[in-house]
mmCIF file of C-alpha atoms in Angstrom:
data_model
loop_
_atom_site.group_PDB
_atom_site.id
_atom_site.type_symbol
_atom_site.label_atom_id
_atom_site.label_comp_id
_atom_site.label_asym_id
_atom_site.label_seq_id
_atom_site.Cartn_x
_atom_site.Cartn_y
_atom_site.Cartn_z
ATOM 1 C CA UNK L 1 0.000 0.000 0.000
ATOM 2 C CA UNK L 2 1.539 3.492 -0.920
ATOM 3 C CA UNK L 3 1.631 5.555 1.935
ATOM 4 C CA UNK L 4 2.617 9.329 2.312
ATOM 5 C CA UNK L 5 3.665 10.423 5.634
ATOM 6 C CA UNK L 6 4.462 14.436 5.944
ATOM 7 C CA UNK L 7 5.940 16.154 9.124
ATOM 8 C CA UNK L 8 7.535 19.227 9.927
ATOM 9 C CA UNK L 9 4.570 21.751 10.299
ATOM 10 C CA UNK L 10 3.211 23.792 12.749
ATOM 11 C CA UNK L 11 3.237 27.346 13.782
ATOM 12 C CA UNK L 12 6.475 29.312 13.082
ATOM 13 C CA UNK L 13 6.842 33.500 12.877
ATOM 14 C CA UNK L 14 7.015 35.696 9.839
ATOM 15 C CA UNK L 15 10.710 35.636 7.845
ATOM 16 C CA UNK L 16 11.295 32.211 9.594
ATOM 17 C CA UNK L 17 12.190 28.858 8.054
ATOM 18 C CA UNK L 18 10.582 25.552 8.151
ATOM 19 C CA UNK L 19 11.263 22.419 6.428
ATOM 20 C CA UNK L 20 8.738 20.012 6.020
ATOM 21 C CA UNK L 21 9.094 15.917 5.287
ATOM 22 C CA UNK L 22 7.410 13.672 3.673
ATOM 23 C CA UNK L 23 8.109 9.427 3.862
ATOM 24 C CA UNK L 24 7.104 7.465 1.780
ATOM 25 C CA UNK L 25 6.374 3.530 1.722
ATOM 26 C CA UNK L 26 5.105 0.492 0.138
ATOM 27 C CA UNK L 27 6.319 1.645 -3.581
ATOM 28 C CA UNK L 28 10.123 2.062 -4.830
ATOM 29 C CA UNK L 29 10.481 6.135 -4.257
ATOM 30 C CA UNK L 30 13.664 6.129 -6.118
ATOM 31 C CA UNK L 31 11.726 5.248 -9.297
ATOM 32 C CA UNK L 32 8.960 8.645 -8.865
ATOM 33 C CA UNK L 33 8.942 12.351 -9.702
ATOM 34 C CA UNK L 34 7.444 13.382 -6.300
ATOM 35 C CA UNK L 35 5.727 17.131 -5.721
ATOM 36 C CA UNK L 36 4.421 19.148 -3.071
ATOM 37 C CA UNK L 37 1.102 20.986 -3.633
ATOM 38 C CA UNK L 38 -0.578 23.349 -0.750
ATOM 39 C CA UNK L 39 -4.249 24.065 -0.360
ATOM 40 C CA UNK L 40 -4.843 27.389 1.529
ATOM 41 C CA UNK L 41 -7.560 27.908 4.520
ATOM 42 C CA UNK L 42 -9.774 29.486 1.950
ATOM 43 C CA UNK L 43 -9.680 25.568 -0.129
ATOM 44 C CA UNK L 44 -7.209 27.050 -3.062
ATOM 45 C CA UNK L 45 -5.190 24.352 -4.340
ATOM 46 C CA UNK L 46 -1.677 25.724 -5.761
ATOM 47 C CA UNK L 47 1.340 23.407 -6.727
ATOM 48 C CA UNK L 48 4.607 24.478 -5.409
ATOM 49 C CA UNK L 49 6.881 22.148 -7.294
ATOM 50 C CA UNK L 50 8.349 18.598 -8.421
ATOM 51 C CA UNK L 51 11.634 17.023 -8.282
ATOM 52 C CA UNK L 52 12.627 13.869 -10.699
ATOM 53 C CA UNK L 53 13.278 10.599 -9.504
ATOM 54 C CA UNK L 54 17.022 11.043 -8.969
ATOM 55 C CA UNK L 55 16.894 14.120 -7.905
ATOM 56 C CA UNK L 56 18.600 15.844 -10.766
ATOM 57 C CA UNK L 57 15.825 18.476 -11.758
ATOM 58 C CA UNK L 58 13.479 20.584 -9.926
ATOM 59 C CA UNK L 59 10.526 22.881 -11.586
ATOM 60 C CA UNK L 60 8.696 25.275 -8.978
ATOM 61 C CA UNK L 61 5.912 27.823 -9.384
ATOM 62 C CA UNK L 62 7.457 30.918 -10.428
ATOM 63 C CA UNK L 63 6.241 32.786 -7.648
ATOM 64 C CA UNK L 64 7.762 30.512 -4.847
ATOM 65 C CA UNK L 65 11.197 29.632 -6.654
ATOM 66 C CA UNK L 66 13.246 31.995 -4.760
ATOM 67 C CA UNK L 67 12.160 30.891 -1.324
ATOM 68 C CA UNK L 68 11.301 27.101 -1.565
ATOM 69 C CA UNK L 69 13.442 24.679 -2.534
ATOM 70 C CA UNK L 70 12.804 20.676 -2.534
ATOM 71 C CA UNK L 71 14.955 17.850 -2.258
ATOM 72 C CA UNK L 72 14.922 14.189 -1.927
ATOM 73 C CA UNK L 73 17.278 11.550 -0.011
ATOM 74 C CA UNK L 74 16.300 8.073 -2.045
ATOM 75 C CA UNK L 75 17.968 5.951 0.663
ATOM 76 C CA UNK L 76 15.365 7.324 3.155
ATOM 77 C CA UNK L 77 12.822 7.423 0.889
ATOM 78 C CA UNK L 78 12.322 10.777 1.869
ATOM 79 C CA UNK L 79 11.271 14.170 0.098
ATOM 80 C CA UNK L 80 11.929 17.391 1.415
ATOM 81 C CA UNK L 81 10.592 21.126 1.126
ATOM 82 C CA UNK L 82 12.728 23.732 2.245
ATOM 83 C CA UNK L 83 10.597 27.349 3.334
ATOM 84 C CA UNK L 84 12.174 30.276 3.808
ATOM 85 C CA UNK L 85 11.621 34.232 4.622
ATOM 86 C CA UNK L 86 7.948 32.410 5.135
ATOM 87 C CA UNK L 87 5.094 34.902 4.603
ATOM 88 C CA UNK L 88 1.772 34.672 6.450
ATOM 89 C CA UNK L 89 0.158 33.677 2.503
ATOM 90 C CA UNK L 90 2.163 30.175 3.256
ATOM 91 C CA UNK L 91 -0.140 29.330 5.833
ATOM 92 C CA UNK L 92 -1.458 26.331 4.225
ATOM 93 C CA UNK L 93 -1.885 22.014 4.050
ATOM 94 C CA UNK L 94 1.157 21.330 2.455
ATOM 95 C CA UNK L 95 0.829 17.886 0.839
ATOM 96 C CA UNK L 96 3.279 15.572 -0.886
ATOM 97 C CA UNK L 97 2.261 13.573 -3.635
ATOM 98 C CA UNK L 98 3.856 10.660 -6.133
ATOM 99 C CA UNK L 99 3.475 11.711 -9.698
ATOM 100 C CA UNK L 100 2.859 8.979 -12.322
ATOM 101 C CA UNK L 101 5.726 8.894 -14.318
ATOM 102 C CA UNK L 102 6.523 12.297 -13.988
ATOM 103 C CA UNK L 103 3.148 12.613 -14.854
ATOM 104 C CA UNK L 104 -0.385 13.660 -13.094
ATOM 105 C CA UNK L 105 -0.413 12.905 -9.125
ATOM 106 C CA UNK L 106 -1.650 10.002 -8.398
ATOM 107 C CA UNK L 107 -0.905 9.154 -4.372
ATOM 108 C CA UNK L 108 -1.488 12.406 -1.770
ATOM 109 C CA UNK L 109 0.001 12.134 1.628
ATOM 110 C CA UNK L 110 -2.250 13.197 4.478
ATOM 111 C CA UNK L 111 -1.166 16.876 4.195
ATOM 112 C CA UNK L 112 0.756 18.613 7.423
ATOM 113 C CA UNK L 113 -0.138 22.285 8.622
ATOM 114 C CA UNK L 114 1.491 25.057 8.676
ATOM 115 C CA UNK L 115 0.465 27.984 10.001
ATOM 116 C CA UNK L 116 2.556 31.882 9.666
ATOM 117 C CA UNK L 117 2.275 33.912 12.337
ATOM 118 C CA UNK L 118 3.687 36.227 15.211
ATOM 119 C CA UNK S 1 0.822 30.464 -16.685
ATOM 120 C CA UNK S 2 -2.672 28.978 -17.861
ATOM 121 C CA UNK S 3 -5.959 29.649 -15.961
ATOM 122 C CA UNK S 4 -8.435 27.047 -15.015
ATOM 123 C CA UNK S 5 -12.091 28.400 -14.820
ATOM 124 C CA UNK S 6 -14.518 25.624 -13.034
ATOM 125 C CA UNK S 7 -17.974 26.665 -13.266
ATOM 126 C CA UNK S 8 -20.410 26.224 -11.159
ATOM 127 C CA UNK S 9 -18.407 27.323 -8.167
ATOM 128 C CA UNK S 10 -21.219 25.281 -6.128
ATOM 129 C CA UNK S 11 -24.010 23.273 -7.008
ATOM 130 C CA UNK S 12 -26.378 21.027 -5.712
ATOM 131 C CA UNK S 13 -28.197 17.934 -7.162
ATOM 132 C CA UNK S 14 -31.059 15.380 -6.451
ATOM 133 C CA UNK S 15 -30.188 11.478 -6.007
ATOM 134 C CA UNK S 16 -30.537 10.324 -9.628
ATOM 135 C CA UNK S 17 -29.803 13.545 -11.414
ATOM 136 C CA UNK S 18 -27.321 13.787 -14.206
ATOM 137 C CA UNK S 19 -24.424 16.364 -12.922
ATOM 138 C CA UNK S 20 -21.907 18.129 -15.360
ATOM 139 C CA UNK S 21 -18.917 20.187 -14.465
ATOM 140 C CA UNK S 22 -17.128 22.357 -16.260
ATOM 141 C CA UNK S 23 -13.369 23.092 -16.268
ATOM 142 C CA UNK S 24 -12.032 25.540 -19.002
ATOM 143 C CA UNK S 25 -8.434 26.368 -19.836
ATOM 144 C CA UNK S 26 -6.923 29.888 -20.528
ATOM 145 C CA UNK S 27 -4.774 28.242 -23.171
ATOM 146 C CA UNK S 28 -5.392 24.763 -24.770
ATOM 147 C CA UNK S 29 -4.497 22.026 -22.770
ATOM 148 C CA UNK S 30 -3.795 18.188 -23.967
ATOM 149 C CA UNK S 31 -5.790 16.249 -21.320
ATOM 150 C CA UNK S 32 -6.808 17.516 -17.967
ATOM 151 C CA UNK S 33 -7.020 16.056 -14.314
ATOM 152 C CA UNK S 34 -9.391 15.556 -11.993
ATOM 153 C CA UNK S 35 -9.507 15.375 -7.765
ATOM 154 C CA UNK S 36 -12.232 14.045 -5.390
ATOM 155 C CA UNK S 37 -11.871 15.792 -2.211
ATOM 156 C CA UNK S 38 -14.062 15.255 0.411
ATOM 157 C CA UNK S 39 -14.164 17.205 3.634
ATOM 158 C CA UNK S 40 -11.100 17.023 6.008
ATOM 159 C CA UNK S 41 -9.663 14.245 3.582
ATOM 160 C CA UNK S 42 -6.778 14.903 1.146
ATOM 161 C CA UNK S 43 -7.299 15.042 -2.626
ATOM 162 C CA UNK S 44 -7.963 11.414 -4.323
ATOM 163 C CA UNK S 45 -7.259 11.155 -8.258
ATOM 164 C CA UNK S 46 -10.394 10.981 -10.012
ATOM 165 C CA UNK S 47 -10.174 10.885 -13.841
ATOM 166 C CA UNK S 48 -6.780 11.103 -15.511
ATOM 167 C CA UNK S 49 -6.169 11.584 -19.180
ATOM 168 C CA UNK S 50 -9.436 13.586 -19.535
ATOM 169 C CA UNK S 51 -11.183 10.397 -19.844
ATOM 170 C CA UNK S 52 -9.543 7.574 -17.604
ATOM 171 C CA UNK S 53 -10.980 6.700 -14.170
ATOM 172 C CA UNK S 54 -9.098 6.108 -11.533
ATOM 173 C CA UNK S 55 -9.185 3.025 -10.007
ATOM 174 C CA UNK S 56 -12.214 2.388 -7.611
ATOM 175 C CA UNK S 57 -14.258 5.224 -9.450
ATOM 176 C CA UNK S 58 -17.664 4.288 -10.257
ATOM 177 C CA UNK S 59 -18.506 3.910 -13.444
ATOM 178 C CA UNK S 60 -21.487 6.715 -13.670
ATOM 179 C CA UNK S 61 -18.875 9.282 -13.644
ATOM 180 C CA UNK S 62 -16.992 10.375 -16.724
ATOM 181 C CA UNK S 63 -14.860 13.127 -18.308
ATOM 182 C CA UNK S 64 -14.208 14.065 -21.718
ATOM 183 C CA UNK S 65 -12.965 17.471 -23.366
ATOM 184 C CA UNK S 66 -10.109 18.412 -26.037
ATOM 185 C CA UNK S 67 -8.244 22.246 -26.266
ATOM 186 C CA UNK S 68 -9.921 24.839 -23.979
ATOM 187 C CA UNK S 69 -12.954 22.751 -22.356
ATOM 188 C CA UNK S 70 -13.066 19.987 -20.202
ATOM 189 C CA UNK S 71 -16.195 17.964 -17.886
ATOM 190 C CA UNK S 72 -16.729 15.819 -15.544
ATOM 191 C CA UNK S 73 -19.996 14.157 -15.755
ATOM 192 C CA UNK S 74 -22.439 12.079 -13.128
ATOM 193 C CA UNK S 75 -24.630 10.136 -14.967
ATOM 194 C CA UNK S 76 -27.180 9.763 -11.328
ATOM 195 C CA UNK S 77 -26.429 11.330 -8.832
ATOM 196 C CA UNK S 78 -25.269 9.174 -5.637
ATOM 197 C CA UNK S 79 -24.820 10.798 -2.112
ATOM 198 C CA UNK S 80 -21.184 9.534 -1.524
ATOM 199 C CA UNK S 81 -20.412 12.024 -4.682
ATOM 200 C CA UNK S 82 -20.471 15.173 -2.397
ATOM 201 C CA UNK S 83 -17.304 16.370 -2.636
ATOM 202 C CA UNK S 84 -15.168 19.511 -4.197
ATOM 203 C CA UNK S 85 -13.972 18.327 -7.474
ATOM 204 C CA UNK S 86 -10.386 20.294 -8.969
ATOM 205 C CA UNK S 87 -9.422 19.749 -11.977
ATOM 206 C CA UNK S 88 -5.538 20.143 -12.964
ATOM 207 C CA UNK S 89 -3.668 20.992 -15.970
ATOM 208 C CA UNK S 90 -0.346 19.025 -16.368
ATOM 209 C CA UNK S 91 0.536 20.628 -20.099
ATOM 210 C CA UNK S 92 2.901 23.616 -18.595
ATOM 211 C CA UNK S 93 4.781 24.577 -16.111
ATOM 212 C CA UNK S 94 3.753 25.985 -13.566
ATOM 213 C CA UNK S 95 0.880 23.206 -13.192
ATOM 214 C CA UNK S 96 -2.713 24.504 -12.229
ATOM 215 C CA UNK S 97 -5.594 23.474 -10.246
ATOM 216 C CA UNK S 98 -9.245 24.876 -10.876
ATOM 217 C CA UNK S 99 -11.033 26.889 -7.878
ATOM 218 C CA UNK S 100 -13.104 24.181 -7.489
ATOM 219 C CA UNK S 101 -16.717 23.109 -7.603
ATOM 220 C CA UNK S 102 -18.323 21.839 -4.595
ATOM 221 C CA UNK S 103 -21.212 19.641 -5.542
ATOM 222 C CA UNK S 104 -23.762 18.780 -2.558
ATOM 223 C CA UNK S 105 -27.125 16.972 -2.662
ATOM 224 C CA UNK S 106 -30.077 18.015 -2.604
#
């Protein structure tokens, strides 16, 4: 069974950084693009970004590229996303997700929240 | 960056009664996406490929559309279909999701 654990959220203060995981199981991650896509407390979905299967190549909405960056460690089947300078407009479900051959996502992780505040 | 319009923003529908959403596309698109999300659950894929359902949908529901226009159709309404339904273009970067269109029952 694919399963899509994210941690790392919670309630941090304007201009502060946060990096959220995400582990995954019963599939081989190594193989998978993987993304992270955020839904905001008023329901708007938005994707942030995807990473390829080795880790080689990242794509990121334009207007998050210079403060969110996201990685992967395939020996711990983990994927990361980095947030910095974070903005109360990042409060949000962040949710990982395997993409289908670099394709459409087709597994979502349970999401994780994180709230921007002072 | 392309612009997903899904109209209605909200509807509601009677058990039995043939439901059509709309998602349309600021630019054409090659196939679009769709997500099941029901409240406090995470998105589930719904129809992939503008036509393919995702394993475990239910047949009565279906999607077609080519360039600019996509649906998702319920051919009889069922209560279990509440839900907000987003669709999402995968045809350029940056990738897109709809508003949304919450569909409750009558």
């Amino acid at each position: 069974e694919v399963q899509l654990v994210e941690s790392g959220g919670g309630l941090v203060q304007p201009g502060a950084s946060l990096k959220l995981s995400c582990v995954a199981s019963g599939f081989t991650f190594s193989d998978y693009w993987m993304s992270w896509v955020r839904q905001t407390p008023g329901k708007t979905m938005e994707w942030i970004g995807d990473i390829k299967y080795d880790g080689s190549y990242t794509n990121y909405a334009p207007s998050l590229k210079n403060r969110f960056t996201i990685s992967r460690d395939n020996a711990k089947s983990t994927l990361y996303l980095q947030m910095s300078n974070v903005r109360s407009e990042d409060t949000a479900t962040y949710y990982c997700t395997r993409d289908y051959y670099s394709s459409y996502p087709d597994y979502w992780g349970q999401g994780v929240m994180v709230t921007v505040s002072s | 960056e392309i612009v997903l319009t899904q109209s209605p923003t909200t509807m509601a529908a009677s058990p039995g009664e043939k439901v059509t959403l709309n998602c349309l596309a600021s630019s054409s698109v090659s196939y679009m996406n769709w997500y099941q999300q029901k409240s406090g659950a995470s998105p589930k894929l719904w129809i992939y490929g503008t036509s393919n359902l995702a394993s475990g949908v239910p047949n009565r529901f279906s999607g077609s559309g080519s360039g600019t226009s996509y649906s998702l159709t319920i051919s009889s309404m069922e209560a279990e279909d509440v839900a907000t339904y987003y669709c999402l273009q995968l045809s350029s970067y940056p990738y897109t999701f709809g508003a949304g269109t919450k569909l409750e029952l009558k």
